[in-house]
Tab-separated table of C-alpha atoms in Angstrom:
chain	number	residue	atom	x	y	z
J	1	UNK	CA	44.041	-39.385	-8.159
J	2	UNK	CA	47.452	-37.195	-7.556
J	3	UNK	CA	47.757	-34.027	-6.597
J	4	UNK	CA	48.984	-31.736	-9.356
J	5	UNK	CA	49.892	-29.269	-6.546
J	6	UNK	CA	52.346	-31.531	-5.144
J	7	UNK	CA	55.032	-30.860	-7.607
J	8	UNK	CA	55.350	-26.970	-5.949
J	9	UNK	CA	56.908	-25.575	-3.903
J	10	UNK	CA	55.487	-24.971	-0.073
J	11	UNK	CA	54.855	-21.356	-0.536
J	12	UNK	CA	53.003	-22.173	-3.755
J	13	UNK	CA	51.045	-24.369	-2.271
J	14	UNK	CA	50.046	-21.987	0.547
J	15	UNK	CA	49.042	-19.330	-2.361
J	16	UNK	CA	46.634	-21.942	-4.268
J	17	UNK	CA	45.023	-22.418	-0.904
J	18	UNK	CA	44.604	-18.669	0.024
J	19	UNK	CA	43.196	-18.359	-3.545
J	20	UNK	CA	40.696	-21.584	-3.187
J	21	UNK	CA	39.811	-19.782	0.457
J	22	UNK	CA	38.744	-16.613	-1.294
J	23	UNK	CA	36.979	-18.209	-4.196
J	24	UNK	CA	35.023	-20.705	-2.119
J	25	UNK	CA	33.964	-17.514	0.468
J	26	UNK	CA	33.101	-15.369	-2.813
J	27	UNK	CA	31.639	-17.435	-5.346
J	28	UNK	CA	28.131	-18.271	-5.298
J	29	UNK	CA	27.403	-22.015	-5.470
J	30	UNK	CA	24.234	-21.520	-7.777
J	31	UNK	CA	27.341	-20.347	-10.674
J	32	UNK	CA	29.292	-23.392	-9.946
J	33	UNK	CA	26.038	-25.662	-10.577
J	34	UNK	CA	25.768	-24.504	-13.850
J	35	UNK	CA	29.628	-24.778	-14.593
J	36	UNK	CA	29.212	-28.676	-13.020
J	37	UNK	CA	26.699	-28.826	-15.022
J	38	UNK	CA	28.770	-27.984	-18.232
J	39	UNK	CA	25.947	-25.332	-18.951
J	40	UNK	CA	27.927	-21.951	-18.763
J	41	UNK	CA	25.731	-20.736	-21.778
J	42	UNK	CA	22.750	-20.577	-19.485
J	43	UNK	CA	24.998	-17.974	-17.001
J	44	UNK	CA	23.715	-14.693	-17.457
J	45	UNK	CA	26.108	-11.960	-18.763
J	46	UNK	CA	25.524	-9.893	-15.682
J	47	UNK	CA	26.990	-12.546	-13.737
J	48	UNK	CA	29.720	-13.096	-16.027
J	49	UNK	CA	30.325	-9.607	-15.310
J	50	UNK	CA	30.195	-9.320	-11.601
J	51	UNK	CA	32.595	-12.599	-10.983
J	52	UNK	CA	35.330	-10.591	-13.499
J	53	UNK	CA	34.459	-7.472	-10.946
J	54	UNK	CA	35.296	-9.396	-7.676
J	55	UNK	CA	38.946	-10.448	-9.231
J	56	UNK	CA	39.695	-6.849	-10.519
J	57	UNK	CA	38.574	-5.694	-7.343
J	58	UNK	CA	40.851	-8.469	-5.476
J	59	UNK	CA	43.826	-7.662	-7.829
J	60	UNK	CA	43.729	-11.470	-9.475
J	61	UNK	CA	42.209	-10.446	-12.724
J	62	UNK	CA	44.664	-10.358	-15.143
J	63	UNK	CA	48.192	-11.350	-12.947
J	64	UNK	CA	50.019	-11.742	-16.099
J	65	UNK	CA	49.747	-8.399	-17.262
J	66	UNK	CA	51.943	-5.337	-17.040
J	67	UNK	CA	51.875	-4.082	-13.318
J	68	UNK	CA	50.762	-0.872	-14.940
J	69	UNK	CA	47.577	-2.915	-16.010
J	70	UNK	CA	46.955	-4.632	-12.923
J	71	UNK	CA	49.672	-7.318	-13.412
J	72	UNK	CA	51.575	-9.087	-10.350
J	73	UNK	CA	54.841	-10.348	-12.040
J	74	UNK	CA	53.798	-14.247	-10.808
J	75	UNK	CA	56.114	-16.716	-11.830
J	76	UNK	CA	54.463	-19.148	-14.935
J	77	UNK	CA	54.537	-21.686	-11.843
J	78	UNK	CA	52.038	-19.631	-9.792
J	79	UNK	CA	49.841	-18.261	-12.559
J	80	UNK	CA	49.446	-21.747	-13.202
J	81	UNK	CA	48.102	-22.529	-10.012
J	82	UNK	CA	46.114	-19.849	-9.409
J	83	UNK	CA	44.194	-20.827	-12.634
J	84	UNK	CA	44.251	-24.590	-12.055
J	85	UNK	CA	42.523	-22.934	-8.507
J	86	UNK	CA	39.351	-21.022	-10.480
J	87	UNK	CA	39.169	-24.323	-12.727
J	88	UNK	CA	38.738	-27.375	-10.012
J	89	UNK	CA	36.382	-24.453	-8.470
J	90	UNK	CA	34.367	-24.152	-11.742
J	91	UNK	CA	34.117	-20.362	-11.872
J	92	UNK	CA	32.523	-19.103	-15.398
J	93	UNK	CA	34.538	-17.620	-17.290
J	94	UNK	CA	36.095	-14.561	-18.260
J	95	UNK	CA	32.915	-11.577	-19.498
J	96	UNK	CA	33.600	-12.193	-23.140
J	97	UNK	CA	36.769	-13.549	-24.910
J	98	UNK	CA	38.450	-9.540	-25.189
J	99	UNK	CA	40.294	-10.317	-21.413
J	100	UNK	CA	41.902	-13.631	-22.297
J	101	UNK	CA	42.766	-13.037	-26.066
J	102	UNK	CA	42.249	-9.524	-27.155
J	103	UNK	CA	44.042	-7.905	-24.155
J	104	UNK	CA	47.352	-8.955	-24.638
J	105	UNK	CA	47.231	-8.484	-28.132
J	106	UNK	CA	46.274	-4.620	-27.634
J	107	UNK	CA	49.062	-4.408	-25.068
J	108	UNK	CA	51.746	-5.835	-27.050
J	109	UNK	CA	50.638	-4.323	-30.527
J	110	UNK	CA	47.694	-1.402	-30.135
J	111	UNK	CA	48.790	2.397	-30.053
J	112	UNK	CA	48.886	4.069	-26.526
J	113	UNK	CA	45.682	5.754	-27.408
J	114	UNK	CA	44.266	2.636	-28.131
J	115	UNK	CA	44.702	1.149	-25.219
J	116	UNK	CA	43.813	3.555	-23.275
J	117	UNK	CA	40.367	3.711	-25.303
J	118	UNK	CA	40.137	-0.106	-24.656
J	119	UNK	CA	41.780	-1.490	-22.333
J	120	UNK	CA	39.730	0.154	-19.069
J	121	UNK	CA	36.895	-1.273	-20.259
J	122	UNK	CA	38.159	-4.558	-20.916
J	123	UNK	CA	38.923	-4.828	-17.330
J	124	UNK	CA	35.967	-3.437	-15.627
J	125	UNK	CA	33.858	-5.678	-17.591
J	126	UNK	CA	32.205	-2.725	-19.302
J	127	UNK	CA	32.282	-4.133	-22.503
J	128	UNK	CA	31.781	-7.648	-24.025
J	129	UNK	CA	34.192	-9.088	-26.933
J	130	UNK	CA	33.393	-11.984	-29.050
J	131	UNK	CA	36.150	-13.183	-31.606
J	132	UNK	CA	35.547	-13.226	-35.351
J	133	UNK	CA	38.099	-15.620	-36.931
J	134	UNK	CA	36.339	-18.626	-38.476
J	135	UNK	CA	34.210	-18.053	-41.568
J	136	UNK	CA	31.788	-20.679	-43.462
J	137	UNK	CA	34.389	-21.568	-46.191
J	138	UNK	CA	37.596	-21.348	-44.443
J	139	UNK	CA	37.472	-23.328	-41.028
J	140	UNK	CA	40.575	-25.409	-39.687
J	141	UNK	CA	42.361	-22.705	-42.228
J	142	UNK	CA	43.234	-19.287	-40.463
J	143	UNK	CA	44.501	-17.513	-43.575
J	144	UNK	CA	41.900	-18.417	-46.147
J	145	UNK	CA	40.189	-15.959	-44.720
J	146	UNK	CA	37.729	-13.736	-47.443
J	147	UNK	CA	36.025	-11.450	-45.094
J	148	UNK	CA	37.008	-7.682	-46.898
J	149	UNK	CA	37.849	-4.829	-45.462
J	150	UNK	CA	38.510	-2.013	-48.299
J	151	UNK	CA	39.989	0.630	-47.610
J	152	UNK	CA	38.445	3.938	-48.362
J	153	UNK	CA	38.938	7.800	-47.577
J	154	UNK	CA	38.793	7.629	-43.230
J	155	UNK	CA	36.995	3.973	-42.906
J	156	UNK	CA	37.172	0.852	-44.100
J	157	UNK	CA	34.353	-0.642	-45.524
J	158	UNK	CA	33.535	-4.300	-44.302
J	159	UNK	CA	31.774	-6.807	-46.513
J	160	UNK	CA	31.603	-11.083	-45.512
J	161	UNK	CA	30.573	-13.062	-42.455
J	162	UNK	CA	32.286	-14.795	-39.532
J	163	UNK	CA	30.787	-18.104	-37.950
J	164	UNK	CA	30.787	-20.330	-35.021
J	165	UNK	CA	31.367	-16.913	-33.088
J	166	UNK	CA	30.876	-17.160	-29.358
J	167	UNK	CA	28.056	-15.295	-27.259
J	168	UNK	CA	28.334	-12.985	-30.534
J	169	UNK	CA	24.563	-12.217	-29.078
J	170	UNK	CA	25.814	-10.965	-26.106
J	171	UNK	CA	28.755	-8.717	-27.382
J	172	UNK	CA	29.239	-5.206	-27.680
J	173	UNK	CA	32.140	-5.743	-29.758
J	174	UNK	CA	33.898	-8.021	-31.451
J	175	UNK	CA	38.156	-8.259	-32.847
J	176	UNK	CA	37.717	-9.716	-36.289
J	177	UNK	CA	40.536	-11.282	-39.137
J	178	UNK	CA	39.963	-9.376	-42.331
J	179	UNK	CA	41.280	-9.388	-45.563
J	180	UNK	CA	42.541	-5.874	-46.628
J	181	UNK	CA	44.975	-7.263	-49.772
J	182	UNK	CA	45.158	-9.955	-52.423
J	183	UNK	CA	48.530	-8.787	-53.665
J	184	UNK	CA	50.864	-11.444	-51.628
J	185	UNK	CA	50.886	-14.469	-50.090
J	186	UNK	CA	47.351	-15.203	-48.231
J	187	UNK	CA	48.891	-15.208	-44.812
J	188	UNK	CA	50.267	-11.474	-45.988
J	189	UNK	CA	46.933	-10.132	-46.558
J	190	UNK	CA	45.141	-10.267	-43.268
J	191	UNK	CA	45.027	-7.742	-40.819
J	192	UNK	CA	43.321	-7.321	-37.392
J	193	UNK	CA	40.350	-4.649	-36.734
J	194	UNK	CA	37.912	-4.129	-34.137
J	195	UNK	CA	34.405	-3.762	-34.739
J	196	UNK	CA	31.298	-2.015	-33.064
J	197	UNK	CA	28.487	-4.312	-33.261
J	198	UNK	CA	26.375	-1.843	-33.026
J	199	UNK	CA	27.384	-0.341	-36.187
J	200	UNK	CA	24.891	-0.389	-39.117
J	201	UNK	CA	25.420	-3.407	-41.380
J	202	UNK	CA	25.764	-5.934	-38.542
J	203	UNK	CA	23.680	-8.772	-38.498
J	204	UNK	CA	23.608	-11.541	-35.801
J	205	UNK	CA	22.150	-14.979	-36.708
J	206	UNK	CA	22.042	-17.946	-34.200
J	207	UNK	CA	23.069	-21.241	-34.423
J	208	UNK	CA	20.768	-23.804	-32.743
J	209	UNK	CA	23.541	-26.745	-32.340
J	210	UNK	CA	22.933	-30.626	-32.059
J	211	UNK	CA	22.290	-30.032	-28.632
J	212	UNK	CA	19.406	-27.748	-29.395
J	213	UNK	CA	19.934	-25.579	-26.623
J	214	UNK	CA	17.607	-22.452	-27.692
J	215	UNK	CA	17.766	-18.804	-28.139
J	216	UNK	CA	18.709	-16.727	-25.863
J	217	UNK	CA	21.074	-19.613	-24.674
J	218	UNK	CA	22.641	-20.661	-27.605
J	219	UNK	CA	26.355	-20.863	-27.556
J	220	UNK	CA	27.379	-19.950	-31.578
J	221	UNK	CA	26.857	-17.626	-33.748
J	222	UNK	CA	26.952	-16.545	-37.774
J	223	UNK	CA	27.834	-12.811	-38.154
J	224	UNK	CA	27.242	-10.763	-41.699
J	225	UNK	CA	28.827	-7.774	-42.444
J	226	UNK	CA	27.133	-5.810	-44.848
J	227	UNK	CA	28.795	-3.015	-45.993
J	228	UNK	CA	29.573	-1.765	-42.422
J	229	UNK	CA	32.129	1.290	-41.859
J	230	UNK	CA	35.140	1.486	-39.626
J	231	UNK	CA	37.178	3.707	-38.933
J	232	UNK	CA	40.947	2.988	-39.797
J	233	UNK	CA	41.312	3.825	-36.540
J	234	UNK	CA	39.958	0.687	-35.090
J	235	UNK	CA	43.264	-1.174	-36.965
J	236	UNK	CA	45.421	-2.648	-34.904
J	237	UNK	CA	48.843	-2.588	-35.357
J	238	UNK	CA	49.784	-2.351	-39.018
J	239	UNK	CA	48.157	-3.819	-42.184
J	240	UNK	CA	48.876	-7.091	-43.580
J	241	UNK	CA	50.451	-7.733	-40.077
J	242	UNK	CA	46.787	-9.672	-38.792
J	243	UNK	CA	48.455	-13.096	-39.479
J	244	UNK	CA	51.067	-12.258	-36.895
J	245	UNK	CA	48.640	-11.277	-34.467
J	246	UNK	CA	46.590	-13.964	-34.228
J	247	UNK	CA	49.289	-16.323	-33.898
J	248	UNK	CA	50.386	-14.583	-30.914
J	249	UNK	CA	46.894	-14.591	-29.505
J	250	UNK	CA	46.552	-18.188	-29.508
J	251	UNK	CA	49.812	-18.498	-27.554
J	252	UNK	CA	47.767	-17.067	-24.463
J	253	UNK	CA	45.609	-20.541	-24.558
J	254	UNK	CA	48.576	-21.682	-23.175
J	255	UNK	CA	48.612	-20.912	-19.319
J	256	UNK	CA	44.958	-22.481	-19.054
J	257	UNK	CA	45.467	-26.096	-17.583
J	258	UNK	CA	43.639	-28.441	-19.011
J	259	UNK	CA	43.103	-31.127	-16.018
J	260	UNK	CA	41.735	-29.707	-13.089
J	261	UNK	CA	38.579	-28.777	-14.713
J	262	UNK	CA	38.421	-32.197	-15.974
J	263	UNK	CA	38.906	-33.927	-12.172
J	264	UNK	CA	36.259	-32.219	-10.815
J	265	UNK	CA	34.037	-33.114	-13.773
J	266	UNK	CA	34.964	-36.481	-13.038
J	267	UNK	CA	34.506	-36.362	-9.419
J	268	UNK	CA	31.041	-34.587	-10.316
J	269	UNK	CA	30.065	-38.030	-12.221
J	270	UNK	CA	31.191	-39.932	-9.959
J	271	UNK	CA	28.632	-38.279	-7.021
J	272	UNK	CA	25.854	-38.715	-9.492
J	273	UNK	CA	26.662	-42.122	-10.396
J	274	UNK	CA	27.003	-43.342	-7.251
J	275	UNK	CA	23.292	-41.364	-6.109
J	276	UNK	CA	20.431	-43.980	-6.772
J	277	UNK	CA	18.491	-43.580	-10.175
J	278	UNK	CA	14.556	-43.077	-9.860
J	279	UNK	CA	14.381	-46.687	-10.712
J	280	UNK	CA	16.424	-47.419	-7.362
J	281	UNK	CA	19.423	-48.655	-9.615
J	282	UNK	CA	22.867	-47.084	-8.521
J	283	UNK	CA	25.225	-46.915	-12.043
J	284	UNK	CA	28.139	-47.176	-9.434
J	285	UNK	CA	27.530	-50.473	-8.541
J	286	UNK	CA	28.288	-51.754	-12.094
J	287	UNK	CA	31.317	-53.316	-12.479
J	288	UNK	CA	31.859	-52.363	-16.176
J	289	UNK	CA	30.683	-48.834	-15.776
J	290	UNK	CA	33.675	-48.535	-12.335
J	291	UNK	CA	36.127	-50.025	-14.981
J	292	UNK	CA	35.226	-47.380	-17.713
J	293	UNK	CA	35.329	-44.766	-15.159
J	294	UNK	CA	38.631	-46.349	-13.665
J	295	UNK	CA	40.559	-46.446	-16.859
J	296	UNK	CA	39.239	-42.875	-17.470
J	297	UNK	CA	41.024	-41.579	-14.412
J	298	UNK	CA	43.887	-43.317	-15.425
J	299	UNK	CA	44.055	-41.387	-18.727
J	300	UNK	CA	43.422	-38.201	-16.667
J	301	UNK	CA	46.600	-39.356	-14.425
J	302	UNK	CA	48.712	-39.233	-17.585
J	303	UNK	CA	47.393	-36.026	-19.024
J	304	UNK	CA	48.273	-34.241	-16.059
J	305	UNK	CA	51.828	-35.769	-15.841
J	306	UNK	CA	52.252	-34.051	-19.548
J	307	UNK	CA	51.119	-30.984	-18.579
J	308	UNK	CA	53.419	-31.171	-15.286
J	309	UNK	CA	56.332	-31.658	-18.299
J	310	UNK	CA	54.838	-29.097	-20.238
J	311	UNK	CA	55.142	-26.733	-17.558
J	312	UNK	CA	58.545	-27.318	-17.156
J	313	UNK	CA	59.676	-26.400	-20.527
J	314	UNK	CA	57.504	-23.119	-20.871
J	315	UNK	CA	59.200	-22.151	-17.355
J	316	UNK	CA	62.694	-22.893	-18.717
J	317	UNK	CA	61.503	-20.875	-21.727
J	318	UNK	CA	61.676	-23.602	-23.958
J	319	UNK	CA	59.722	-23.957	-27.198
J	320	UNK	CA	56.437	-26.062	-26.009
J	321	UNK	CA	56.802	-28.030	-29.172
J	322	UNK	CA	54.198	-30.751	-29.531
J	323	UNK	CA	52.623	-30.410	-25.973
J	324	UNK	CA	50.234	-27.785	-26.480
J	325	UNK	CA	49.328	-30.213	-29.369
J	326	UNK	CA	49.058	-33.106	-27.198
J	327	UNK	CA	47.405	-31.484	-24.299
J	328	UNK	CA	44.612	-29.951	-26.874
J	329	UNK	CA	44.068	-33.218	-28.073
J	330	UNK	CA	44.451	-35.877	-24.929
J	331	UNK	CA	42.097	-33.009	-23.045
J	332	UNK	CA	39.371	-32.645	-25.641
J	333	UNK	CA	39.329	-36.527	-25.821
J	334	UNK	CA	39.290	-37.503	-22.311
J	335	UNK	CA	36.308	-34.301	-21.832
J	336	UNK	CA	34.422	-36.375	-24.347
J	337	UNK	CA	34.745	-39.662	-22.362
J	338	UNK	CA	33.367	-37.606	-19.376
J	339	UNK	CA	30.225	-36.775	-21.592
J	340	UNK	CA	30.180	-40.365	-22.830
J	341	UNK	CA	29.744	-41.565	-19.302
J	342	UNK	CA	27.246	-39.020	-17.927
J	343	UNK	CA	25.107	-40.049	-20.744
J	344	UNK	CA	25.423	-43.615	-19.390
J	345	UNK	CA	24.910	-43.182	-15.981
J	346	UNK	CA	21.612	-41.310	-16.981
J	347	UNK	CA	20.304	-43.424	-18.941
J	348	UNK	CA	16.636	-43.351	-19.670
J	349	UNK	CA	16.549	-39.955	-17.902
J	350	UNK	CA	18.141	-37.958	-20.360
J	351	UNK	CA	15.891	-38.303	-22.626
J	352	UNK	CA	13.738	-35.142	-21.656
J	353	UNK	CA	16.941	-33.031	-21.995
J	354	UNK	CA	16.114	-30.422	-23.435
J	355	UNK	CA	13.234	-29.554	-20.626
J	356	UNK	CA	15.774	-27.966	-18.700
J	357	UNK	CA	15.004	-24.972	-20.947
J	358	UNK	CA	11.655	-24.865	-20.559
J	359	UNK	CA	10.470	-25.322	-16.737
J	360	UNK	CA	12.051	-24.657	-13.034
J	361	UNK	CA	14.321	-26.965	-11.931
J	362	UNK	CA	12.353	-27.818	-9.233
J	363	UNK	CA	9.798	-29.170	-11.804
J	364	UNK	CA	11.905	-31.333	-13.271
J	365	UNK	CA	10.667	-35.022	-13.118
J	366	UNK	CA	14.738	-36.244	-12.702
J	367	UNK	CA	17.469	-34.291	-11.725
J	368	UNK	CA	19.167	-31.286	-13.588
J	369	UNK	CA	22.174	-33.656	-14.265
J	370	UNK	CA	20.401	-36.415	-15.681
J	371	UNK	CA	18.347	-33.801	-17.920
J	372	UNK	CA	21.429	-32.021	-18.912
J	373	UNK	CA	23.931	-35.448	-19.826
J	374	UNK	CA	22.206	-35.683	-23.545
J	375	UNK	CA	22.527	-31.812	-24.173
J	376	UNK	CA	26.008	-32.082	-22.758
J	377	UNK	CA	27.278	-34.633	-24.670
J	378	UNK	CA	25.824	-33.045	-27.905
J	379	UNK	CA	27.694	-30.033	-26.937
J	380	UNK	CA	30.567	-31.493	-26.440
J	381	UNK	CA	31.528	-32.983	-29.748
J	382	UNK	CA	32.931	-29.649	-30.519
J	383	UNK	CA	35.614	-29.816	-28.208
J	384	UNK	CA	37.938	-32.079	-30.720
J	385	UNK	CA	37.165	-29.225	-33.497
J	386	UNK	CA	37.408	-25.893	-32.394
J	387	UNK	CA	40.686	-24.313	-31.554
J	388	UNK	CA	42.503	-26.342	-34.574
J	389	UNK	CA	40.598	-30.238	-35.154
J	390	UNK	CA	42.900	-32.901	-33.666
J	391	UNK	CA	43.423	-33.963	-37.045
J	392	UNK	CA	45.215	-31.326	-37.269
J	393	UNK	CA	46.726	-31.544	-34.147
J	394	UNK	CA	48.355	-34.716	-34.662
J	395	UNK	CA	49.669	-33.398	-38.013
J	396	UNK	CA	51.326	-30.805	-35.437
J	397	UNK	CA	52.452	-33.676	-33.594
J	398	UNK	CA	54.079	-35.957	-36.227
J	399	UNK	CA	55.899	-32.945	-37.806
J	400	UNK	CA	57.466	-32.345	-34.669
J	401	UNK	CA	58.580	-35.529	-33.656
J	402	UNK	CA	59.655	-36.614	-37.156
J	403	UNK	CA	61.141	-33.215	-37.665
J	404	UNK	CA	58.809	-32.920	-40.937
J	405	UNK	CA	59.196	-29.527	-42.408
């Protein structure tokens, strides 16, 4: 397969490989098992913690910041790289989703005294953020949300639920849509508030998914707000202004790339496919499974050629149009195919999956990949839903191309 670092420049290349230097000298390879393994639910949050520690500490945490914040003023061609770096390396992610999404909105939007209550903790991976957007009866749709939050003498006073919410189990906090008027246009009535999960009224409910991981591992979440007080405060921005927010969160998803993490998945299957199965059979050497795998790779080729082009534009400072679109959907696709195969080359051997959760590895009767392809795949079916379906996406798509209004 290409090289996606082949389209930069020489001194850009020699960054990505100071960066995959440091990572591969820092990061322990027990994390990047469970990252392989598409299992980053069953990292612990300490350790989620202490990777975000070692990039503060190294100055590569958040490189697109402010330099007041610990920024570095990279080009969009280097913070590309650097993150294509940490993705082909599997490192976990980020402690929480308040560094990748909440953190620019606080710097772009949130008073200086509330970023200075926040942000410091947000980078020293003091405090956990989950994100409360989706809600049982308004999914795909961002502004039908009905979560309340009325406003009384000093608080507000939250009533409604959020679901599908992240490591909500884990957080200390969580930044939450809520609906604060009904007098205009749904989209008009939404503001953005941060929440104490802590507070009294908060109740956290998990969701055992088709993959049954179990508690404490689970991955989602329902959260019920019961009359719970915040202080106005803990608004950010202005009200009625959430809609606007949000939409500039999700720009952020941007500058992750989409197809290094899926190449060394794909090499990953590839090493287990070609290892010999208990049964002395290697997957490898079948001819239809190679062409599956082939065409696969193929399809990964192309992805990364439109995320090459995609780059391009956002550089130029070009409207992305339809790519983010594409690359959401072609990624999410091509991640299932991955699954897809895994499950194949396992064959009878996942079918104790879900033992993984219940005994040391080395007491496994197969190996932790073979146990984990079933539980994987499960998982995985959520990758053409969240962040907007690809239904959805491709409704994106047509209106650009066809210039729909």
């Amino acid at each position: 397969m290409t090289d996606l670092f082949a389209a930069f420049s020489e001194e850009d290349i020699a960054f990505a490989e100071e960066v995959r230097g440091w990572v591969r000298a820092t990061y322990p390879a027990e994390m990047r098992l469970s990252v392989q393994r598409s299992v980053t639910d069953r990292i612990e949050r300490e350790d989620h913690v202490w990777w975000q520690r070692q990039l503060y500490e190294k100055g590569w945490l958040v490189p697109h910041w402010p330099r007041e914040w610990g920024g570095k003023d990279w080009s969009i061609a280097r913070l590309f790289l650097f993150r294509s770096v940490l993705a082909e390396e599997q490192v976990p992610d980020y402690a929480g989703a308040g560094m990748e999404l909440l953190g620019p909105v606080l710097l772009r939007y949130a008073s200086d005294e509330q970023r200075q209550r926040f942000l410091p903790d947000l980078l020293e991976a003091n405090v956990w953020w989950c994100q409360g957007y989706s809600e049982p009866n308004a999914g795909s749709d961002l502004a039908a949300v009905q979560m309340r939050a009325d406003r009384q003498s000093d608080h507000y006073l939250v009533n409604g639920s959020k679901i599908w919410t992240s490591s909500a189990q884990k957080a200390d906090w969580i930044f939450c849509l809520v609906r604060t008027s009904r007098e205009d246009r749904k989209q008009k009535g939404i503001s953005f508030l941060l929440i104490d999960m802590k507070s009294n009224g908060v109740t956290v409910r998990p969701i055992i998914t088709a993959d049954q991981t179990p508690e404490p591992y689970q991955e989602v979440n329902e959260v019920i707000f019961n009359e719970v007080e915040v202080p106005l405060d803990n608004l950010i921005g202005e009200e009625g202004q959430g809609w606007s927010y949000a939409k500039y969160l999700l720009e952020f998803e941007r500058a992750n790339p989409v197809t290094p993490a899926l190449k060394a998945r794909l090499n990953h299957l590839k090493s287990f496919a070609c290892t010999a199965r208990p049964d002395g059979k290697v997957v490898w050497q079948r001819p239809s499974f190679r062409e599956r795998y082939l065409n696969l790779e193929i399809d990964i080729f192309s992805i990364e050629a439109l995320e090459l082009d995609f780059l391009v534009q956002w550089e130029k400072g070009d409207s992305p149009g339809a790519f983010a679109s594409m690359l959401k959907t072609r990624g999410t696709e091509a991640e299932q195919r991955i699954d897809e195969l895994f499950l194949d080359a396992a064959g009878f051997q996942n079918l104790a999956g879900r033992a993984i959760f219940a005994c040391d590895e080395e007491d496994f009767p197969f190996s932790a990949d073979a146990h984990l392809a079933a539980p994987a795949y499960l998982n995985g079916r959520k990758a053409s839903i969240y962040g907007g379906t690809n239904e959805i996406q491709r409704n994106i798509m047509v209106k650009f191309v066809l210039g729909l209004p």
